[in-house]
Amino acid sequence: MKMTSDTRICDTCSTENPPDATHCVRCHQVLPQNPFSSGLDVSDVGHVAVEADQSHRRMALITLMLIVTLIAVSLALFRAAPGLGILVSILAVPAVARTAVRLNIARQQGEPVTTESRLAAFGASFGIVFLAAIASCVSFVVTCFAGFFGTAAIARTGDWGDIDLPFGIGLTSGGLTAVGIGIYLMWRFWPRSSS
């Protein structure tokens, strides 16, 4: 990439921009007043790479702090209400993974990744995981009852002494349906690159 005096270099992503640009064409950050980035020698590409690497480290620190905060909230819930702490921890793991994938895709597409966008992405991910869990629970209950009563009607067990078969079929069919629905919804709403 040949850098000339009539290009403007972005401090955030090191992209060349037209001389009359006020915002970067890739990451949409405000460009410095100087045509070149503030204080960087454009003939030395190593400085640009070091600054970009340090920017990535700063973002990783923000992510680490958000994860530590989530762990602290989960531990507080474990102390106050152990069942709720377990539930939040189970829901938080896929939400954090989905958030990481979403932010990585956003960073690759040149979108700015701020603390607010990280929190919004985590909130959206947690909501999607929560709704997938509710859908799985509903499908479990519906399929479990249908499997139990359907098998009981077919077996024509008048006395409730022999309910092992209907109970087993109801639980198995309900569990398989719940897992299938949960996997499908997480796959369906998993973030993908648009390119």
Short mmCIF file of N, CA and C in Angstrom, two decimals:
data_model
loop_
_atom_site.label_atom_id
_atom_site.label_comp_id
_atom_site.label_asym_id
_atom_site.label_seq_id
_atom_site.Cartn_x
_atom_site.Cartn_y
_atom_site.Cartn_z
N MET A 1 0.85 -1.15 0.00
CA MET A 1 0.00 0.00 0.00
C MET A 1 0.90 1.22 0.00
N LYS A 2 0.81 2.03 -1.02
CA LYS A 2 1.61 3.24 -1.15
C LYS A 2 0.89 4.39 -0.49
N MET A 3 1.53 4.98 0.55
CA MET A 3 0.92 6.09 1.27
C MET A 3 1.47 7.39 0.70
N THR A 4 0.59 8.25 0.29
CA THR A 4 1.00 9.53 -0.27
C THR A 4 0.60 10.65 0.67
N SER A 5 1.04 11.86 0.37
CA SER A 5 0.75 12.97 1.26
C SER A 5 -0.71 13.42 1.19
N ASP A 6 -1.47 12.95 0.19
CA ASP A 6 -2.86 13.35 0.14
C ASP A 6 -3.80 12.23 0.59
N THR A 7 -3.34 11.37 1.49
CA THR A 7 -4.21 10.38 2.12
C THR A 7 -4.24 10.65 3.61
N ARG A 8 -5.31 10.21 4.25
CA ARG A 8 -5.44 10.35 5.69
C ARG A 8 -5.48 8.95 6.29
N ILE A 9 -4.67 8.72 7.30
CA ILE A 9 -4.54 7.41 7.91
C ILE A 9 -5.34 7.39 9.21
N CYS A 10 -6.16 6.35 9.37
CA CYS A 10 -6.97 6.20 10.57
C CYS A 10 -6.09 5.68 11.71
N ASP A 11 -6.21 6.30 12.90
CA ASP A 11 -5.46 5.85 14.07
C ASP A 11 -5.94 4.50 14.57
N THR A 12 -7.20 4.16 14.35
CA THR A 12 -7.77 2.94 14.91
C THR A 12 -7.44 1.71 14.07
N CYS A 13 -7.66 1.80 12.75
CA CYS A 13 -7.50 0.60 11.92
C CYS A 13 -6.42 0.74 10.85
N SER A 14 -5.74 1.87 10.77
CA SER A 14 -4.63 2.12 9.84
C SER A 14 -5.06 2.06 8.38
N THR A 15 -6.28 2.42 8.09
CA THR A 15 -6.80 2.41 6.72
C THR A 15 -6.52 3.75 6.05
N GLU A 16 -6.14 3.70 4.76
CA GLU A 16 -5.97 4.93 3.99
C GLU A 16 -7.35 5.49 3.65
N ASN A 17 -7.50 6.80 3.79
CA ASN A 17 -8.76 7.47 3.51
C ASN A 17 -8.51 8.62 2.55
N PRO A 18 -9.52 9.06 1.81
CA PRO A 18 -9.36 10.22 0.92
C PRO A 18 -8.96 11.46 1.73
N PRO A 19 -8.31 12.43 1.09
CA PRO A 19 -7.83 13.59 1.84
C PRO A 19 -8.95 14.46 2.42
N ASP A 20 -10.14 14.44 1.83
CA ASP A 20 -11.23 15.27 2.34
C ASP A 20 -12.14 14.54 3.32
N ALA A 21 -11.81 13.30 3.69
CA ALA A 21 -12.65 12.50 4.60
C ALA A 21 -12.50 13.00 6.03
N THR A 22 -13.61 12.98 6.75
CA THR A 22 -13.57 13.34 8.17
C THR A 22 -13.71 12.10 9.05
N HIS A 23 -14.28 11.01 8.48
CA HIS A 23 -14.44 9.75 9.21
C HIS A 23 -13.80 8.64 8.38
N CYS A 24 -13.31 7.62 9.05
CA CYS A 24 -12.66 6.49 8.38
C CYS A 24 -13.70 5.71 7.56
N VAL A 25 -13.31 5.29 6.38
CA VAL A 25 -14.23 4.54 5.52
C VAL A 25 -14.43 3.11 6.02
N ARG A 26 -13.52 2.60 6.83
CA ARG A 26 -13.62 1.23 7.31
C ARG A 26 -14.28 1.13 8.68
N CYS A 27 -13.73 1.88 9.66
CA CYS A 27 -14.24 1.74 11.04
C CYS A 27 -15.10 2.92 11.48
N HIS A 28 -15.25 3.93 10.65
CA HIS A 28 -16.11 5.09 10.90
C HIS A 28 -15.69 5.93 12.10
N GLN A 29 -14.41 5.83 12.52
CA GLN A 29 -13.90 6.67 13.60
C GLN A 29 -13.52 8.04 13.02
N VAL A 30 -13.52 9.06 13.87
CA VAL A 30 -13.14 10.41 13.45
C VAL A 30 -11.64 10.41 13.14
N LEU A 31 -11.29 10.97 11.98
CA LEU A 31 -9.89 11.03 11.57
C LEU A 31 -9.20 12.22 12.24
N PRO A 32 -7.88 12.11 12.48
CA PRO A 32 -7.15 13.24 13.08
C PRO A 32 -7.08 14.41 12.12
N GLN A 33 -6.80 15.61 12.66
CA GLN A 33 -6.71 16.81 11.84
C GLN A 33 -5.54 16.74 10.88
N ASN A 34 -4.43 16.18 11.33
CA ASN A 34 -3.25 16.02 10.49
C ASN A 34 -3.57 15.00 9.40
N PRO A 35 -3.12 15.18 8.15
CA PRO A 35 -3.40 14.20 7.11
C PRO A 35 -2.90 12.81 7.45
N PHE A 36 -1.83 12.72 8.23
CA PHE A 36 -1.34 11.43 8.67
C PHE A 36 -1.79 11.21 10.11
N SER A 37 -1.69 9.98 10.59
CA SER A 37 -2.13 9.72 11.96
C SER A 37 -1.27 10.49 12.94
N SER A 38 -1.80 10.73 14.12
CA SER A 38 -1.16 11.65 15.06
C SER A 38 0.17 11.10 15.56
N GLY A 39 1.27 11.67 15.02
CA GLY A 39 2.60 11.36 15.50
C GLY A 39 3.20 10.09 14.93
N LEU A 40 2.50 9.34 14.10
CA LEU A 40 3.07 8.12 13.56
C LEU A 40 3.85 8.43 12.29
N ASP A 41 4.97 7.78 12.15
CA ASP A 41 5.77 7.92 10.94
C ASP A 41 5.19 6.94 9.92
N VAL A 42 4.62 7.44 8.83
CA VAL A 42 3.93 6.56 7.88
C VAL A 42 4.90 5.69 7.10
N SER A 43 6.19 6.01 7.10
CA SER A 43 7.14 5.16 6.40
C SER A 43 7.45 3.92 7.21
N ASP A 44 7.14 3.94 8.51
CA ASP A 44 7.41 2.80 9.37
C ASP A 44 6.09 2.11 9.70
N VAL A 45 5.79 1.04 8.99
CA VAL A 45 4.52 0.35 9.17
C VAL A 45 4.48 -0.40 10.50
N GLY A 46 5.64 -0.69 11.08
CA GLY A 46 5.69 -1.41 12.36
C GLY A 46 5.00 -0.66 13.47
N HIS A 47 5.12 0.67 13.49
CA HIS A 47 4.45 1.46 14.53
C HIS A 47 2.94 1.32 14.41
N VAL A 48 2.44 1.32 13.20
CA VAL A 48 1.00 1.18 12.99
C VAL A 48 0.54 -0.18 13.49
N ALA A 49 1.31 -1.22 13.20
CA ALA A 49 0.93 -2.56 13.65
C ALA A 49 0.97 -2.65 15.17
N VAL A 50 1.96 -2.02 15.80
CA VAL A 50 2.04 -2.05 17.26
C VAL A 50 0.85 -1.34 17.87
N GLU A 51 0.46 -0.18 17.33
CA GLU A 51 -0.69 0.54 17.88
C GLU A 51 -1.98 -0.25 17.67
N ALA A 52 -2.12 -0.88 16.51
CA ALA A 52 -3.32 -1.69 16.28
C ALA A 52 -3.35 -2.86 17.26
N ASP A 53 -2.20 -3.48 17.53
CA ASP A 53 -2.13 -4.59 18.47
C ASP A 53 -2.47 -4.12 19.88
N GLN A 54 -1.99 -2.95 20.28
CA GLN A 54 -2.32 -2.42 21.59
C GLN A 54 -3.80 -2.09 21.70
N SER A 55 -4.41 -1.61 20.63
CA SER A 55 -5.84 -1.34 20.64
C SER A 55 -6.61 -2.63 20.84
N HIS A 56 -6.16 -3.72 20.19
CA HIS A 56 -6.81 -5.01 20.36
C HIS A 56 -6.68 -5.50 21.80
N ARG A 57 -5.52 -5.28 22.42
CA ARG A 57 -5.33 -5.67 23.81
C ARG A 57 -6.25 -4.88 24.72
N ARG A 58 -6.44 -3.62 24.44
CA ARG A 58 -7.33 -2.81 25.26
C ARG A 58 -8.76 -3.35 25.17
N MET A 59 -9.17 -3.73 23.97
CA MET A 59 -10.51 -4.29 23.82
C MET A 59 -10.62 -5.63 24.54
N ALA A 60 -9.57 -6.43 24.51
CA ALA A 60 -9.60 -7.70 25.22
C ALA A 60 -9.71 -7.48 26.72
N LEU A 61 -9.10 -6.44 27.24
CA LEU A 61 -9.20 -6.12 28.66
C LEU A 61 -10.63 -5.74 29.02
N ILE A 62 -11.30 -4.99 28.16
CA ILE A 62 -12.70 -4.63 28.40
C ILE A 62 -13.56 -5.89 28.43
N THR A 63 -13.33 -6.80 27.50
CA THR A 63 -14.07 -8.05 27.48
C THR A 63 -13.81 -8.85 28.74
N LEU A 64 -12.56 -8.91 29.16
CA LEU A 64 -12.22 -9.63 30.39
C LEU A 64 -12.93 -9.03 31.60
N MET A 65 -13.01 -7.71 31.66
CA MET A 65 -13.68 -7.05 32.78
C MET A 65 -15.19 -7.37 32.77
N LEU A 66 -15.79 -7.43 31.59
CA LEU A 66 -17.21 -7.78 31.52
C LEU A 66 -17.45 -9.22 31.97
N ILE A 67 -16.53 -10.12 31.62
CA ILE A 67 -16.67 -11.52 32.04
C ILE A 67 -16.49 -11.63 33.55
N VAL A 68 -15.51 -10.90 34.11
CA VAL A 68 -15.32 -10.92 35.56
C VAL A 68 -16.56 -10.39 36.28
N THR A 69 -17.17 -9.35 35.74
CA THR A 69 -18.41 -8.82 36.33
C THR A 69 -19.52 -9.86 36.28
N LEU A 70 -19.64 -10.57 35.17
CA LEU A 70 -20.65 -11.62 35.05
C LEU A 70 -20.40 -12.74 36.07
N ILE A 71 -19.15 -13.11 36.26
CA ILE A 71 -18.82 -14.14 37.24
C ILE A 71 -19.17 -13.66 38.65
N ALA A 72 -18.88 -12.39 38.94
CA ALA A 72 -19.21 -11.84 40.27
C ALA A 72 -20.72 -11.85 40.52
N VAL A 73 -21.49 -11.49 39.51
CA VAL A 73 -22.96 -11.51 39.65
C VAL A 73 -23.44 -12.94 39.84
N SER A 74 -22.88 -13.89 39.10
CA SER A 74 -23.28 -15.30 39.25
C SER A 74 -22.94 -15.82 40.64
N LEU A 75 -21.75 -15.48 41.15
CA LEU A 75 -21.37 -15.93 42.48
C LEU A 75 -22.27 -15.32 43.56
N ALA A 76 -22.66 -14.06 43.38
CA ALA A 76 -23.59 -13.44 44.33
C ALA A 76 -24.94 -14.14 44.30
N LEU A 77 -25.38 -14.52 43.10
CA LEU A 77 -26.65 -15.26 43.00
C LEU A 77 -26.53 -16.65 43.63
N PHE A 78 -25.36 -17.30 43.47
CA PHE A 78 -25.15 -18.59 44.12
C PHE A 78 -25.29 -18.45 45.63
N ARG A 79 -24.79 -17.36 46.17
CA ARG A 79 -24.84 -17.14 47.62
C ARG A 79 -26.27 -16.83 48.07
N ALA A 80 -26.98 -15.98 47.33
CA ALA A 80 -28.33 -15.56 47.73
C ALA A 80 -29.38 -16.62 47.41
N ALA A 81 -29.35 -17.13 46.20
CA ALA A 81 -30.34 -18.12 45.75
C ALA A 81 -29.62 -19.12 44.83
N PRO A 82 -29.18 -20.25 45.39
CA PRO A 82 -28.37 -21.20 44.60
C PRO A 82 -29.03 -21.66 43.29
N GLY A 83 -30.33 -21.89 43.31
CA GLY A 83 -31.01 -22.33 42.09
C GLY A 83 -30.96 -21.29 40.99
N LEU A 84 -31.16 -20.04 41.36
CA LEU A 84 -31.10 -18.95 40.40
C LEU A 84 -29.68 -18.75 39.88
N GLY A 85 -28.69 -18.94 40.75
CA GLY A 85 -27.29 -18.84 40.32
C GLY A 85 -26.94 -19.89 39.29
N ILE A 86 -27.42 -21.11 39.50
CA ILE A 86 -27.18 -22.18 38.53
C ILE A 86 -27.85 -21.86 37.21
N LEU A 87 -29.10 -21.39 37.26
CA LEU A 87 -29.83 -21.04 36.04
C LEU A 87 -29.13 -19.94 35.26
N VAL A 88 -28.72 -18.87 35.95
CA VAL A 88 -28.04 -17.76 35.27
C VAL A 88 -26.71 -18.22 34.69
N SER A 89 -25.98 -19.07 35.41
CA SER A 89 -24.70 -19.57 34.89
C SER A 89 -24.90 -20.43 33.65
N ILE A 90 -25.93 -21.27 33.66
CA ILE A 90 -26.20 -22.11 32.49
C ILE A 90 -26.58 -21.25 31.28
N LEU A 91 -27.35 -20.20 31.51
CA LEU A 91 -27.75 -19.32 30.41
C LEU A 91 -26.61 -18.40 29.97
N ALA A 92 -25.71 -18.05 30.89
CA ALA A 92 -24.66 -17.08 30.57
C ALA A 92 -23.57 -17.66 29.67
N VAL A 93 -23.27 -18.93 29.80
CA VAL A 93 -22.16 -19.51 29.01
C VAL A 93 -22.44 -19.42 27.50
N PRO A 94 -23.59 -19.89 26.99
CA PRO A 94 -23.81 -19.72 25.56
C PRO A 94 -23.99 -18.26 25.15
N ALA A 95 -24.50 -17.42 26.08
CA ALA A 95 -24.66 -16.00 25.76
C ALA A 95 -23.31 -15.33 25.58
N VAL A 96 -22.34 -15.66 26.43
CA VAL A 96 -20.99 -15.09 26.29
C VAL A 96 -20.35 -15.58 25.00
N ALA A 97 -20.51 -16.86 24.68
CA ALA A 97 -19.95 -17.40 23.44
C ALA A 97 -20.58 -16.71 22.22
N ARG A 98 -21.90 -16.55 22.24
CA ARG A 98 -22.57 -15.89 21.12
C ARG A 98 -22.14 -14.43 21.00
N THR A 99 -21.96 -13.76 22.13
CA THR A 99 -21.50 -12.37 22.12
C THR A 99 -20.10 -12.27 21.52
N ALA A 100 -19.21 -13.17 21.91
CA ALA A 100 -17.84 -13.15 21.38
C ALA A 100 -17.84 -13.34 19.87
N VAL A 101 -18.66 -14.26 19.38
CA VAL A 101 -18.72 -14.49 17.93
C VAL A 101 -19.29 -13.25 17.23
N ARG A 102 -20.35 -12.67 17.79
CA ARG A 102 -20.97 -11.48 17.19
C ARG A 102 -20.00 -10.30 17.13
N LEU A 103 -19.26 -10.07 18.21
CA LEU A 103 -18.31 -8.95 18.22
C LEU A 103 -17.13 -9.20 17.31
N ASN A 104 -16.71 -10.45 17.19
CA ASN A 104 -15.62 -10.77 16.26
C ASN A 104 -16.05 -10.51 14.82
N ILE A 105 -17.27 -10.87 14.48
CA ILE A 105 -17.79 -10.60 13.14
C ILE A 105 -17.89 -9.10 12.90
N ALA A 106 -18.36 -8.36 13.90
CA ALA A 106 -18.47 -6.91 13.76
C ALA A 106 -17.09 -6.28 13.56
N ARG A 107 -16.10 -6.75 14.31
CA ARG A 107 -14.75 -6.22 14.18
C ARG A 107 -14.18 -6.53 12.79
N GLN A 108 -14.43 -7.73 12.28
CA GLN A 108 -13.93 -8.10 10.95
C GLN A 108 -14.60 -7.28 9.85
N GLN A 109 -15.83 -6.86 10.06
CA GLN A 109 -16.54 -6.06 9.06
C GLN A 109 -16.25 -4.57 9.21
N GLY A 110 -15.39 -4.22 10.16
CA GLY A 110 -14.98 -2.83 10.31
C GLY A 110 -15.90 -1.98 11.14
N GLU A 111 -16.86 -2.58 11.83
CA GLU A 111 -17.76 -1.82 12.69
C GLU A 111 -17.02 -1.46 13.98
N PRO A 112 -17.25 -0.28 14.52
CA PRO A 112 -16.61 0.05 15.80
C PRO A 112 -17.23 -0.78 16.93
N VAL A 113 -16.38 -1.30 17.80
CA VAL A 113 -16.83 -2.12 18.92
C VAL A 113 -16.55 -1.34 20.20
N THR A 114 -17.61 -0.79 20.78
CA THR A 114 -17.48 0.00 22.00
C THR A 114 -18.01 -0.81 23.18
N THR A 115 -17.83 -0.26 24.36
CA THR A 115 -18.34 -0.92 25.56
C THR A 115 -19.86 -1.04 25.50
N GLU A 116 -20.51 0.01 25.00
CA GLU A 116 -21.97 -0.03 24.89
C GLU A 116 -22.42 -1.11 23.91
N SER A 117 -21.69 -1.26 22.79
CA SER A 117 -22.08 -2.30 21.83
C SER A 117 -21.82 -3.69 22.39
N ARG A 118 -20.79 -3.83 23.22
CA ARG A 118 -20.54 -5.12 23.87
C ARG A 118 -21.68 -5.46 24.84
N LEU A 119 -22.08 -4.48 25.64
CA LEU A 119 -23.17 -4.72 26.59
C LEU A 119 -24.49 -5.00 25.86
N ALA A 120 -24.74 -4.27 24.79
CA ALA A 120 -25.96 -4.51 24.01
C ALA A 120 -25.93 -5.89 23.37
N ALA A 121 -24.77 -6.30 22.84
CA ALA A 121 -24.66 -7.62 22.23
C ALA A 121 -24.85 -8.72 23.27
N PHE A 122 -24.30 -8.51 24.48
CA PHE A 122 -24.49 -9.52 25.53
C PHE A 122 -25.96 -9.57 25.96
N GLY A 123 -26.59 -8.42 26.13
CA GLY A 123 -28.01 -8.41 26.50
C GLY A 123 -28.88 -9.10 25.47
N ALA A 124 -28.61 -8.83 24.19
CA ALA A 124 -29.37 -9.50 23.12
C ALA A 124 -29.10 -11.00 23.12
N SER A 125 -27.84 -11.38 23.30
CA SER A 125 -27.49 -12.80 23.33
C SER A 125 -28.14 -13.50 24.51
N PHE A 126 -28.10 -12.86 25.68
CA PHE A 126 -28.73 -13.45 26.87
C PHE A 126 -30.24 -13.60 26.64
N GLY A 127 -30.86 -12.61 26.02
CA GLY A 127 -32.29 -12.70 25.73
C GLY A 127 -32.60 -13.83 24.77
N ILE A 128 -31.78 -13.99 23.74
CA ILE A 128 -32.00 -15.08 22.77
C ILE A 128 -31.83 -16.44 23.44
N VAL A 129 -30.79 -16.59 24.27
CA VAL A 129 -30.58 -17.86 24.98
C VAL A 129 -31.73 -18.12 25.95
N PHE A 130 -32.19 -17.08 26.64
CA PHE A 130 -33.32 -17.22 27.57
C PHE A 130 -34.58 -17.67 26.83
N LEU A 131 -34.88 -17.05 25.69
CA LEU A 131 -36.06 -17.44 24.92
C LEU A 131 -35.91 -18.85 24.34
N ALA A 132 -34.71 -19.23 23.95
CA ALA A 132 -34.49 -20.61 23.48
C ALA A 132 -34.70 -21.60 24.61
N ALA A 133 -34.28 -21.24 25.83
CA ALA A 133 -34.51 -22.12 26.98
C ALA A 133 -35.99 -22.24 27.30
N ILE A 134 -36.72 -21.14 27.22
CA ILE A 134 -38.17 -21.19 27.46
C ILE A 134 -38.86 -22.05 26.40
N ALA A 135 -38.47 -21.87 25.14
CA ALA A 135 -39.06 -22.68 24.07
C ALA A 135 -38.75 -24.16 24.27
N SER A 136 -37.55 -24.47 24.74
CA SER A 136 -37.20 -25.86 25.00
C SER A 136 -38.04 -26.43 26.14
N CYS A 137 -38.23 -25.63 27.19
CA CYS A 137 -39.05 -26.09 28.31
C CYS A 137 -40.50 -26.32 27.90
N VAL A 138 -41.04 -25.41 27.12
CA VAL A 138 -42.42 -25.56 26.65
C VAL A 138 -42.55 -26.81 25.77
N SER A 139 -41.60 -27.01 24.86
CA SER A 139 -41.67 -28.20 24.00
C SER A 139 -41.50 -29.47 24.82
N PHE A 140 -40.68 -29.42 25.88
CA PHE A 140 -40.53 -30.59 26.76
C PHE A 140 -41.86 -30.93 27.43
N VAL A 141 -42.52 -29.93 28.01
CA VAL A 141 -43.77 -30.17 28.73
C VAL A 141 -44.85 -30.69 27.78
N VAL A 142 -44.99 -30.04 26.65
CA VAL A 142 -46.04 -30.45 25.70
C VAL A 142 -45.79 -31.87 25.20
N THR A 143 -44.55 -32.14 24.77
CA THR A 143 -44.24 -33.47 24.23
C THR A 143 -44.28 -34.54 25.32
N CYS A 144 -43.85 -34.18 26.52
CA CYS A 144 -43.86 -35.14 27.63
C CYS A 144 -45.30 -35.56 27.97
N PHE A 145 -46.19 -34.58 28.10
CA PHE A 145 -47.59 -34.91 28.39
C PHE A 145 -48.23 -35.67 27.24
N ALA A 146 -47.97 -35.24 26.02
CA ALA A 146 -48.56 -35.94 24.87
C ALA A 146 -48.03 -37.37 24.78
N GLY A 147 -46.73 -37.53 25.00
CA GLY A 147 -46.16 -38.89 24.97
C GLY A 147 -46.69 -39.77 26.08
N PHE A 148 -46.81 -39.19 27.27
CA PHE A 148 -47.31 -39.98 28.41
C PHE A 148 -48.75 -40.40 28.21
N PHE A 149 -49.63 -39.41 27.93
CA PHE A 149 -51.05 -39.75 27.81
C PHE A 149 -51.33 -40.54 26.53
N GLY A 150 -50.59 -40.28 25.47
CA GLY A 150 -50.78 -41.06 24.24
C GLY A 150 -50.39 -42.51 24.45
N THR A 151 -49.27 -42.75 25.11
CA THR A 151 -48.83 -44.13 25.37
C THR A 151 -49.77 -44.80 26.37
N ALA A 152 -50.24 -44.05 27.35
CA ALA A 152 -51.17 -44.62 28.33
C ALA A 152 -52.49 -45.00 27.66
N ALA A 153 -52.93 -44.19 26.70
CA ALA A 153 -54.18 -44.51 26.01
C ALA A 153 -54.00 -45.72 25.11
N ILE A 154 -52.85 -45.82 24.47
CA ILE A 154 -52.60 -46.97 23.60
C ILE A 154 -52.46 -48.24 24.43
N ALA A 155 -51.74 -48.14 25.56
CA ALA A 155 -51.53 -49.31 26.41
C ALA A 155 -52.80 -49.69 27.17
N ARG A 156 -53.74 -48.75 27.24
CA ARG A 156 -55.02 -48.97 27.91
C ARG A 156 -54.83 -49.49 29.34
N THR A 157 -53.99 -48.78 30.02
CA THR A 157 -53.77 -49.15 31.41
C THR A 157 -54.85 -48.48 32.24
N GLY A 158 -55.81 -49.26 32.69
CA GLY A 158 -56.89 -48.71 33.49
C GLY A 158 -56.41 -48.38 34.90
N ASP A 159 -55.56 -49.25 35.44
CA ASP A 159 -55.02 -48.95 36.76
C ASP A 159 -53.70 -48.20 36.60
N TRP A 160 -53.40 -47.33 37.50
CA TRP A 160 -52.19 -46.50 37.38
C TRP A 160 -50.98 -47.21 37.98
N GLY A 161 -51.09 -48.50 38.19
CA GLY A 161 -49.96 -49.24 38.75
C GLY A 161 -48.87 -49.49 37.74
N ASP A 162 -49.21 -49.60 36.47
CA ASP A 162 -48.22 -49.91 35.43
C ASP A 162 -48.03 -48.69 34.54
N ILE A 163 -47.35 -47.68 35.05
CA ILE A 163 -47.13 -46.47 34.26
C ILE A 163 -45.67 -46.29 33.84
N ASP A 164 -44.89 -47.34 34.01
CA ASP A 164 -43.47 -47.21 33.67
C ASP A 164 -43.27 -46.92 32.19
N LEU A 165 -43.94 -47.65 31.33
CA LEU A 165 -43.77 -47.45 29.89
C LEU A 165 -44.25 -46.07 29.43
N PRO A 166 -45.47 -45.64 29.77
CA PRO A 166 -45.89 -44.28 29.36
C PRO A 166 -44.99 -43.18 29.95
N PHE A 167 -44.58 -43.37 31.20
CA PHE A 167 -43.73 -42.37 31.84
C PHE A 167 -42.37 -42.28 31.13
N GLY A 168 -41.78 -43.41 30.81
CA GLY A 168 -40.49 -43.45 30.12
C GLY A 168 -40.57 -42.87 28.72
N ILE A 169 -41.61 -43.21 27.98
CA ILE A 169 -41.77 -42.68 26.63
C ILE A 169 -42.02 -41.18 26.68
N GLY A 170 -42.83 -40.73 27.64
CA GLY A 170 -43.11 -39.29 27.77
C GLY A 170 -41.85 -38.51 28.07
N LEU A 171 -41.05 -38.97 29.04
CA LEU A 171 -39.82 -38.26 29.40
C LEU A 171 -38.79 -38.29 28.26
N THR A 172 -38.65 -39.44 27.63
CA THR A 172 -37.67 -39.55 26.53
C THR A 172 -38.05 -38.66 25.36
N SER A 173 -39.31 -38.75 24.94
CA SER A 173 -39.73 -37.93 23.79
C SER A 173 -39.67 -36.43 24.14
N GLY A 174 -40.05 -36.07 25.37
CA GLY A 174 -39.98 -34.67 25.79
C GLY A 174 -38.55 -34.17 25.84
N GLY A 175 -37.65 -34.98 26.39
CA GLY A 175 -36.24 -34.58 26.48
C GLY A 175 -35.60 -34.42 25.11
N LEU A 176 -35.86 -35.37 24.22
CA LEU A 176 -35.28 -35.28 22.87
C LEU A 176 -35.83 -34.08 22.11
N THR A 177 -37.11 -33.81 22.27
CA THR A 177 -37.70 -32.65 21.59
C THR A 177 -37.13 -31.35 22.15
N ALA A 178 -36.99 -31.26 23.46
CA ALA A 178 -36.45 -30.04 24.08
C ALA A 178 -35.02 -29.78 23.63
N VAL A 179 -34.20 -30.81 23.61
CA VAL A 179 -32.81 -30.65 23.16
C VAL A 179 -32.78 -30.26 21.68
N GLY A 180 -33.60 -30.90 20.88
CA GLY A 180 -33.65 -30.57 19.45
C GLY A 180 -34.08 -29.13 19.20
N ILE A 181 -35.12 -28.69 19.90
CA ILE A 181 -35.59 -27.31 19.75
C ILE A 181 -34.52 -26.32 20.20
N GLY A 182 -33.87 -26.61 21.33
CA GLY A 182 -32.82 -25.72 21.83
C GLY A 182 -31.66 -25.61 20.86
N ILE A 183 -31.21 -26.73 20.32
CA ILE A 183 -30.11 -26.72 19.35
C ILE A 183 -30.52 -25.98 18.08
N TYR A 184 -31.73 -26.24 17.60
CA TYR A 184 -32.19 -25.57 16.39
C TYR A 184 -32.25 -24.05 16.57
N LEU A 185 -32.82 -23.60 17.69
CA LEU A 185 -32.94 -22.16 17.91
C LEU A 185 -31.58 -21.49 18.08
N MET A 186 -30.65 -22.14 18.78
CA MET A 186 -29.32 -21.55 18.91
C MET A 186 -28.60 -21.52 17.56
N TRP A 187 -28.78 -22.56 16.75
CA TRP A 187 -28.18 -22.57 15.41
C TRP A 187 -28.83 -21.50 14.53
N ARG A 188 -30.14 -21.36 14.63
CA ARG A 188 -30.88 -20.41 13.80
C ARG A 188 -30.50 -18.97 14.11
N PHE A 189 -30.29 -18.65 15.39
CA PHE A 189 -30.00 -17.27 15.78
C PHE A 189 -28.51 -17.03 16.06
N TRP A 190 -27.65 -17.98 15.70
CA TRP A 190 -26.21 -17.78 15.88
C TRP A 190 -25.74 -16.75 14.85
N PRO A 191 -24.93 -15.77 15.27
CA PRO A 191 -24.49 -14.73 14.32
C PRO A 191 -23.59 -15.31 13.24
N ARG A 192 -23.82 -14.85 12.02
CA ARG A 192 -23.02 -15.29 10.88
C ARG A 192 -22.52 -14.07 10.13
N SER A 193 -21.39 -14.25 9.48
CA SER A 193 -20.83 -13.17 8.67
C SER A 193 -21.69 -12.99 7.43
N SER A 194 -21.94 -11.76 7.05
CA SER A 194 -22.80 -11.49 5.89
C SER A 194 -22.06 -11.68 4.58
N SER A 195 -20.74 -11.81 4.64
CA SER A 195 -19.98 -11.96 3.39
C SER A 195 -19.75 -13.40 3.04
#
